[in-house]
CSV table of C-alpha atoms in Angstrom, one decimal:
chain,number,residue,atom,x,y,z
E,14,UNK,CA,-9.4,-5.4,-22.9
E,15,UNK,CA,-12.5,-7.7,-22.9
E,16,UNK,CA,-15.3,-5.5,-21.8
E,17,UNK,CA,-17.5,-8.2,-20.3
E,18,UNK,CA,-14.6,-9.5,-18.1
E,19,UNK,CA,-13.7,-6.0,-17.1
E,20,UNK,CA,-17.3,-5.2,-16.1
E,21,UNK,CA,-17.7,-8.5,-14.2
E,22,UNK,CA,-14.5,-7.9,-12.2
E,23,UNK,CA,-15.6,-4.3,-11.4
E,24,UNK,CA,-18.9,-5.8,-10.0
E,25,UNK,CA,-16.8,-8.1,-7.8
E,26,UNK,CA,-14.8,-5.1,-6.6
E,27,UNK,CA,-17.9,-3.2,-5.7
E,28,UNK,CA,-19.4,-6.2,-3.8
E,29,UNK,CA,-16.1,-6.7,-1.9
E,30,UNK,CA,-16.5,-3.2,-0.4
E,31,UNK,CA,-20.1,-3.8,0.7
E,32,UNK,CA,-20.2,-6.0,3.7
E,33,UNK,CA,-24.0,-6.2,3.6
E,34,UNK,CA,-24.2,-6.8,-0.1
E,35,UNK,CA,-25.9,-4.6,-2.7
E,36,UNK,CA,-29.3,-4.6,-4.5
E,37,UNK,CA,-29.2,-5.1,-8.2
E,38,UNK,CA,-30.4,-1.5,-8.8
E,39,UNK,CA,-27.7,0.0,-6.6
E,40,UNK,CA,-25.0,-2.2,-8.1
E,41,UNK,CA,-26.0,-1.2,-11.6
E,42,UNK,CA,-26.0,2.5,-10.7
E,43,UNK,CA,-22.6,2.3,-9.1
E,44,UNK,CA,-21.1,0.3,-12.0
E,45,UNK,CA,-22.7,2.7,-14.6
E,46,UNK,CA,-24.5,-0.3,-16.3
E,47,UNK,CA,-28.0,-1.1,-17.3
E,48,UNK,CA,-29.8,-3.3,-14.8
E,49,UNK,CA,-30.3,-6.0,-17.5
E,50,UNK,CA,-26.5,-6.1,-18.2
E,51,UNK,CA,-25.7,-6.2,-14.5
E,52,UNK,CA,-28.1,-9.1,-14.0
E,53,UNK,CA,-26.6,-11.1,-16.8
E,54,UNK,CA,-23.1,-10.6,-15.4
E,55,UNK,CA,-24.2,-11.5,-11.9
E,56,UNK,CA,-26.0,-14.6,-12.9
E,57,UNK,CA,-22.9,-15.8,-14.8
E,58,UNK,CA,-20.7,-15.1,-11.8
E,59,UNK,CA,-23.3,-16.9,-9.6
E,60,UNK,CA,-22.9,-20.0,-11.8
E,61,UNK,CA,-19.2,-20.0,-10.9
E,62,UNK,CA,-19.9,-19.3,-7.2
E,63,UNK,CA,-18.1,-16.0,-7.4
E,64,UNK,CA,-21.2,-14.2,-6.2
E,65,UNK,CA,-24.4,-15.3,-4.5
E,66,UNK,CA,-27.9,-13.9,-3.9
E,67,UNK,CA,-28.9,-13.9,-0.3
E,68,UNK,CA,-32.0,-15.9,0.7
E,69,UNK,CA,-34.5,-13.1,0.6
E,70,UNK,CA,-33.3,-12.3,-3.0
E,71,UNK,CA,-32.6,-8.6,-2.3
E,72,UNK,CA,-28.9,-8.3,-2.0
E,73,UNK,CA,-26.0,-9.8,-4.0
E,74,UNK,CA,-22.9,-10.8,-2.0
E,75,UNK,CA,-19.4,-12.1,-2.6
E,76,UNK,CA,-19.4,-15.9,-3.2
E,77,UNK,CA,-17.2,-18.7,-1.9
E,78,UNK,CA,-15.2,-19.1,-5.0
E,79,UNK,CA,-14.0,-15.5,-4.8
E,80,UNK,CA,-12.6,-16.3,-1.4
E,81,UNK,CA,-10.9,-19.5,-2.4
E,82,UNK,CA,-9.4,-17.8,-5.5
E,83,UNK,CA,-8.1,-15.0,-3.4
E,84,UNK,CA,-6.2,-17.6,-1.3
E,85,UNK,CA,-3.8,-17.8,-4.2
E,86,UNK,CA,-2.4,-14.7,-2.6
E,87,UNK,CA,-1.0,-17.0,0.2
E,88,UNK,CA,2.4,-17.0,-1.4
E,89,UNK,CA,2.6,-13.8,0.6
E,90,UNK,CA,1.2,-15.4,3.7
E,91,UNK,CA,4.5,-16.3,5.3
E,92,UNK,CA,5.8,-12.8,4.6
E,93,UNK,CA,2.8,-11.2,6.1
E,94,UNK,CA,2.8,-13.5,9.1
E,95,UNK,CA,6.5,-13.0,9.7
E,96,UNK,CA,6.0,-9.2,9.7
E,97,UNK,CA,3.6,-9.3,12.7
E,98,UNK,CA,6.2,-9.1,15.5
E,99,UNK,CA,8.2,-6.5,13.7
E,100,UNK,CA,5.2,-4.3,13.1
E,101,UNK,CA,4.2,-4.5,16.7
E,102,UNK,CA,7.7,-3.6,17.8
E,103,UNK,CA,7.8,-0.7,15.5
E,104,UNK,CA,4.4,0.5,16.8
E,105,UNK,CA,5.7,0.2,20.4
E,106,UNK,CA,8.9,2.0,19.5
E,107,UNK,CA,7.2,4.9,17.8
E,108,UNK,CA,3.7,4.8,19.4
E,109,UNK,CA,2.4,5.2,15.8
E,110,UNK,CA,0.6,3.0,13.3
E,111,UNK,CA,3.0,0.4,11.6
E,112,UNK,CA,2.3,-0.9,8.1
E,113,UNK,CA,3.4,-3.5,5.6
E,114,UNK,CA,3.0,-2.9,1.9
E,115,UNK,CA,3.8,-4.5,-1.5
E,116,UNK,CA,4.0,-3.0,-4.9
E,117,UNK,CA,1.5,-3.9,-7.6
E,118,UNK,CA,0.8,-2.2,-11.0
E,119,UNK,CA,2.1,1.2,-10.0
E,120,UNK,CA,0.4,1.2,-6.6
E,121,UNK,CA,1.2,0.2,-3.1
E,122,UNK,CA,-1.2,-2.2,-1.4
E,123,UNK,CA,-1.2,-2.2,2.4
E,124,UNK,CA,-1.4,-5.9,3.4
E,125,UNK,CA,-1.0,-5.7,7.1
E,126,UNK,CA,-1.2,-3.1,9.9
E,127,UNK,CA,-0.7,-2.7,13.6
E,128,UNK,CA,-2.7,0.4,14.8
E,129,UNK,CA,-1.3,3.1,17.1
E,130,UNK,CA,-2.7,3.2,20.6
E,131,UNK,CA,-3.1,7.0,20.3
E,132,UNK,CA,-6.7,8.2,20.3
E,133,UNK,CA,-6.2,10.1,17.0
E,134,UNK,CA,-4.1,7.9,14.7
E,135,UNK,CA,-3.3,7.4,11.0
E,136,UNK,CA,-5.0,4.4,9.5
E,137,UNK,CA,-5.1,3.1,5.9
E,138,UNK,CA,-6.9,-0.2,6.2
E,139,UNK,CA,-5.3,-3.3,4.7
E,140,UNK,CA,-6.3,-3.6,1.1
E,141,UNK,CA,-6.0,0.1,0.5
E,142,UNK,CA,-4.0,1.3,-2.5
E,143,UNK,CA,-1.8,4.4,-2.8
E,144,UNK,CA,-0.1,5.7,-6.0
E,145,UNK,CA,3.5,4.5,-5.7
E,146,UNK,CA,5.1,8.0,-5.8
E,147,UNK,CA,2.7,9.3,-3.2
E,148,UNK,CA,3.7,6.6,-0.7
E,149,UNK,CA,6.7,6.2,1.6
E,150,UNK,CA,6.6,2.4,1.1
E,151,UNK,CA,6.3,2.8,-2.6
E,152,UNK,CA,9.2,5.2,-2.9
E,153,UNK,CA,11.3,3.0,-0.6
E,154,UNK,CA,10.8,0.0,-2.9
E,155,UNK,CA,11.3,1.8,-6.1
E,156,UNK,CA,14.5,3.4,-4.9
E,157,UNK,CA,16.1,0.0,-5.1
E,158,UNK,CA,15.4,-0.2,-8.9
E,159,UNK,CA,17.8,1.0,-11.6
E,160,UNK,CA,17.0,4.5,-12.9
E,161,UNK,CA,15.7,3.3,-16.3
E,162,UNK,CA,13.1,1.1,-14.6
E,163,UNK,CA,12.0,4.1,-12.5
E,164,UNK,CA,11.7,6.3,-15.5
E,165,UNK,CA,9.7,3.6,-17.3
E,166,UNK,CA,7.3,3.4,-14.3
E,167,UNK,CA,6.7,7.1,-14.4
E,168,UNK,CA,6.2,7.0,-18.2
E,169,UNK,CA,3.7,4.0,-17.8
E,170,UNK,CA,1.7,5.1,-14.8
E,171,UNK,CA,2.4,8.8,-14.6
E,172,UNK,CA,2.4,10.9,-11.5
E,173,UNK,CA,-0.8,11.6,-9.6
E,174,UNK,CA,-0.4,14.8,-7.4
E,175,UNK,CA,-2.8,14.4,-4.6
E,176,UNK,CA,-1.7,17.3,-2.4
E,177,UNK,CA,0.4,20.4,-2.7
E,178,UNK,CA,3.4,18.3,-1.4
E,179,UNK,CA,3.1,15.6,-4.1
E,180,UNK,CA,5.9,15.0,-6.6
E,181,UNK,CA,5.0,16.6,-10.0
E,182,UNK,CA,7.9,15.8,-12.3
E,183,UNK,CA,10.4,13.1,-13.2
E,184,UNK,CA,13.1,15.5,-12.0
E,185,UNK,CA,11.6,15.8,-8.6
E,186,UNK,CA,11.1,12.0,-8.4
E,187,UNK,CA,14.8,11.3,-9.2
E,188,UNK,CA,16.0,13.9,-6.7
E,189,UNK,CA,13.8,12.1,-4.1
E,190,UNK,CA,15.1,8.7,-5.1
E,191,UNK,CA,18.7,9.9,-4.7
E,192,UNK,CA,17.9,11.2,-1.2
E,193,UNK,CA,16.3,7.9,-0.3
E,194,UNK,CA,19.4,6.0,-1.4
E,195,UNK,CA,21.6,8.2,0.7
E,196,UNK,CA,19.5,7.9,3.9
E,197,UNK,CA,18.1,4.4,3.6
E,198,UNK,CA,14.5,5.3,4.2
E,199,UNK,CA,11.7,7.1,2.4
E,200,UNK,CA,9.4,9.9,3.5
E,201,UNK,CA,5.8,10.6,2.4
E,202,UNK,CA,5.6,14.2,3.5
E,203,UNK,CA,1.8,14.7,3.3
E,204,UNK,CA,1.9,13.7,-0.4
E,205,UNK,CA,-1.2,11.5,-0.3
E,206,UNK,CA,-3.3,12.9,2.5
E,207,UNK,CA,-2.8,16.4,4.0
E,208,UNK,CA,-1.8,16.2,7.6
E,209,UNK,CA,-0.3,12.7,7.4
E,210,UNK,CA,3.3,11.6,7.2
E,211,UNK,CA,4.8,8.2,6.6
E,212,UNK,CA,8.4,6.9,6.9
E,213,UNK,CA,9.3,3.6,5.3
E,214,UNK,CA,12.2,1.2,4.6
E,215,UNK,CA,12.4,-1.8,2.3
E,216,UNK,CA,12.5,-5.5,3.3
E,217,UNK,CA,14.6,-7.8,1.1
E,218,UNK,CA,14.1,-11.4,-0.1
E,219,UNK,CA,16.6,-14.2,0.0
E,220,UNK,CA,17.1,-13.6,-3.8
E,221,UNK,CA,18.1,-10.0,-3.2
E,222,UNK,CA,14.8,-8.5,-4.4
E,223,UNK,CA,12.6,-6.1,-2.5
E,224,UNK,CA,9.7,-8.1,-1.0
E,225,UNK,CA,7.9,-5.0,0.2
E,226,UNK,CA,8.3,-2.3,2.8
E,227,UNK,CA,7.4,-1.5,6.4
E,228,UNK,CA,6.4,2.0,7.5
E,229,UNK,CA,5.2,4.2,10.3
E,230,UNK,CA,2.4,6.6,9.6
E,231,UNK,CA,1.3,9.5,11.9
E,232,UNK,CA,-0.2,12.9,12.0
E,233,UNK,CA,2.2,15.4,10.7
E,234,UNK,CA,2.0,17.4,13.9
E,235,UNK,CA,3.3,14.4,15.9
E,236,UNK,CA,5.9,13.5,13.3
E,237,UNK,CA,7.6,16.9,13.1
E,238,UNK,CA,10.6,17.3,10.9
E,239,UNK,CA,12.9,17.0,13.9
E,240,UNK,CA,11.5,13.5,14.5
E,241,UNK,CA,12.0,12.2,11.0
E,242,UNK,CA,15.6,11.1,11.4
E,243,UNK,CA,15.0,9.4,14.7
E,244,UNK,CA,11.9,7.5,13.5
E,245,UNK,CA,13.5,6.8,10.1
E,246,UNK,CA,16.5,5.1,11.7
E,247,UNK,CA,14.1,3.0,13.8
E,248,UNK,CA,12.1,1.9,10.8
E,249,UNK,CA,15.3,1.1,8.9
E,250,UNK,CA,16.7,-0.9,11.8
E,251,UNK,CA,13.5,-3.0,12.1
E,252,UNK,CA,13.4,-3.5,8.3
E,253,UNK,CA,17.0,-4.8,8.4
E,254,UNK,CA,16.1,-7.1,11.3
E,255,UNK,CA,13.1,-8.5,9.4
E,256,UNK,CA,15.2,-9.0,6.3
E,257,UNK,CA,17.7,-11.0,8.3
E,258,UNK,CA,15.0,-13.1,9.9
E,259,UNK,CA,13.6,-14.0,6.5
E,260,UNK,CA,17.1,-14.9,5.2
E,261,UNK,CA,17.0,-11.9,2.9
E,262,UNK,CA,20.0,-10.1,1.4
E,263,UNK,CA,20.3,-6.6,0.0
E,264,UNK,CA,20.3,-6.8,-3.8
E,265,UNK,CA,22.2,-4.8,-6.4
E,266,UNK,CA,19.9,-1.9,-5.8
E,267,UNK,CA,20.8,-1.6,-2.1
E,268,UNK,CA,21.2,1.8,-0.7
E,269,UNK,CA,24.6,3.4,-0.3
E,270,UNK,CA,27.1,2.6,2.4
E,271,UNK,CA,26.2,5.6,4.5
E,272,UNK,CA,22.5,4.7,4.5
E,273,UNK,CA,21.1,4.7,8.0
E,274,UNK,CA,23.7,7.0,9.5
E,275,UNK,CA,22.5,10.0,11.5
E,276,UNK,CA,24.6,12.3,9.2
E,277,UNK,CA,22.8,11.0,6.1
E,278,UNK,CA,19.5,11.2,7.9
E,279,UNK,CA,19.7,15.0,8.0
E,280,UNK,CA,18.9,14.8,4.3
E,281,UNK,CA,15.4,13.5,5.2
E,282,UNK,CA,15.2,16.1,8.0
E,283,UNK,CA,15.6,18.8,5.4
E,284,UNK,CA,13.1,17.2,3.1
E,285,UNK,CA,10.4,17.2,5.8
E,286,UNK,CA,11.1,20.7,6.8
E,287,UNK,CA,10.6,21.9,3.2
């Protein structure tokens, strides 16, 4: 790792979360750097238009080049745009928040969301990251991988128990993966945030690879165990429709032939109840 690059990128991340910008002293404190070091990094980034100093000279802000560089992410643009109608329909079917996520470096990034119309609702704003094994979307995607690849992921990134419900061993993970393959959808049973549940299913590309996953997230009291099968089958059905609309095909890691059946869905029902 090149320390100066790592520090500069961390400064960009901090600025991206501060809509009104940050003073040099505040930025240095949050980054854990000396003010002089922070200033040198910022002035270098400023030369490349990745950051800018607002006219009064008090706050540093994200620059235009950071935005244009981020547009390289537009290879996902058609995928995200295509998801809109399906997320809205999923929200209307379930009355809960619908999400679209992709996998990156052992975490799930939420890239699009349609909020529930309920007054109290589950929201993880786009751009938020969740450890893959604490996420319904993450588990849905990873369940399409061969077992050795899943084991390598665990060895590389480890498990990050966030609540008392989180998976804590490779054995628990593989049991969960087998359950997902049987039923066709994945469940985050309060594994990232206490009181919140999420049900997810994978969306496939035309090359038979998992593009990402869609999910429904809700307060656990509204997504009781008896509701997981019904909602899970709805999420799976919408994911399959979106896959078909994108010209996608299920790949070699597709779930078993009984996936999506109410009988198989009772497996997820039991998981939620436990």
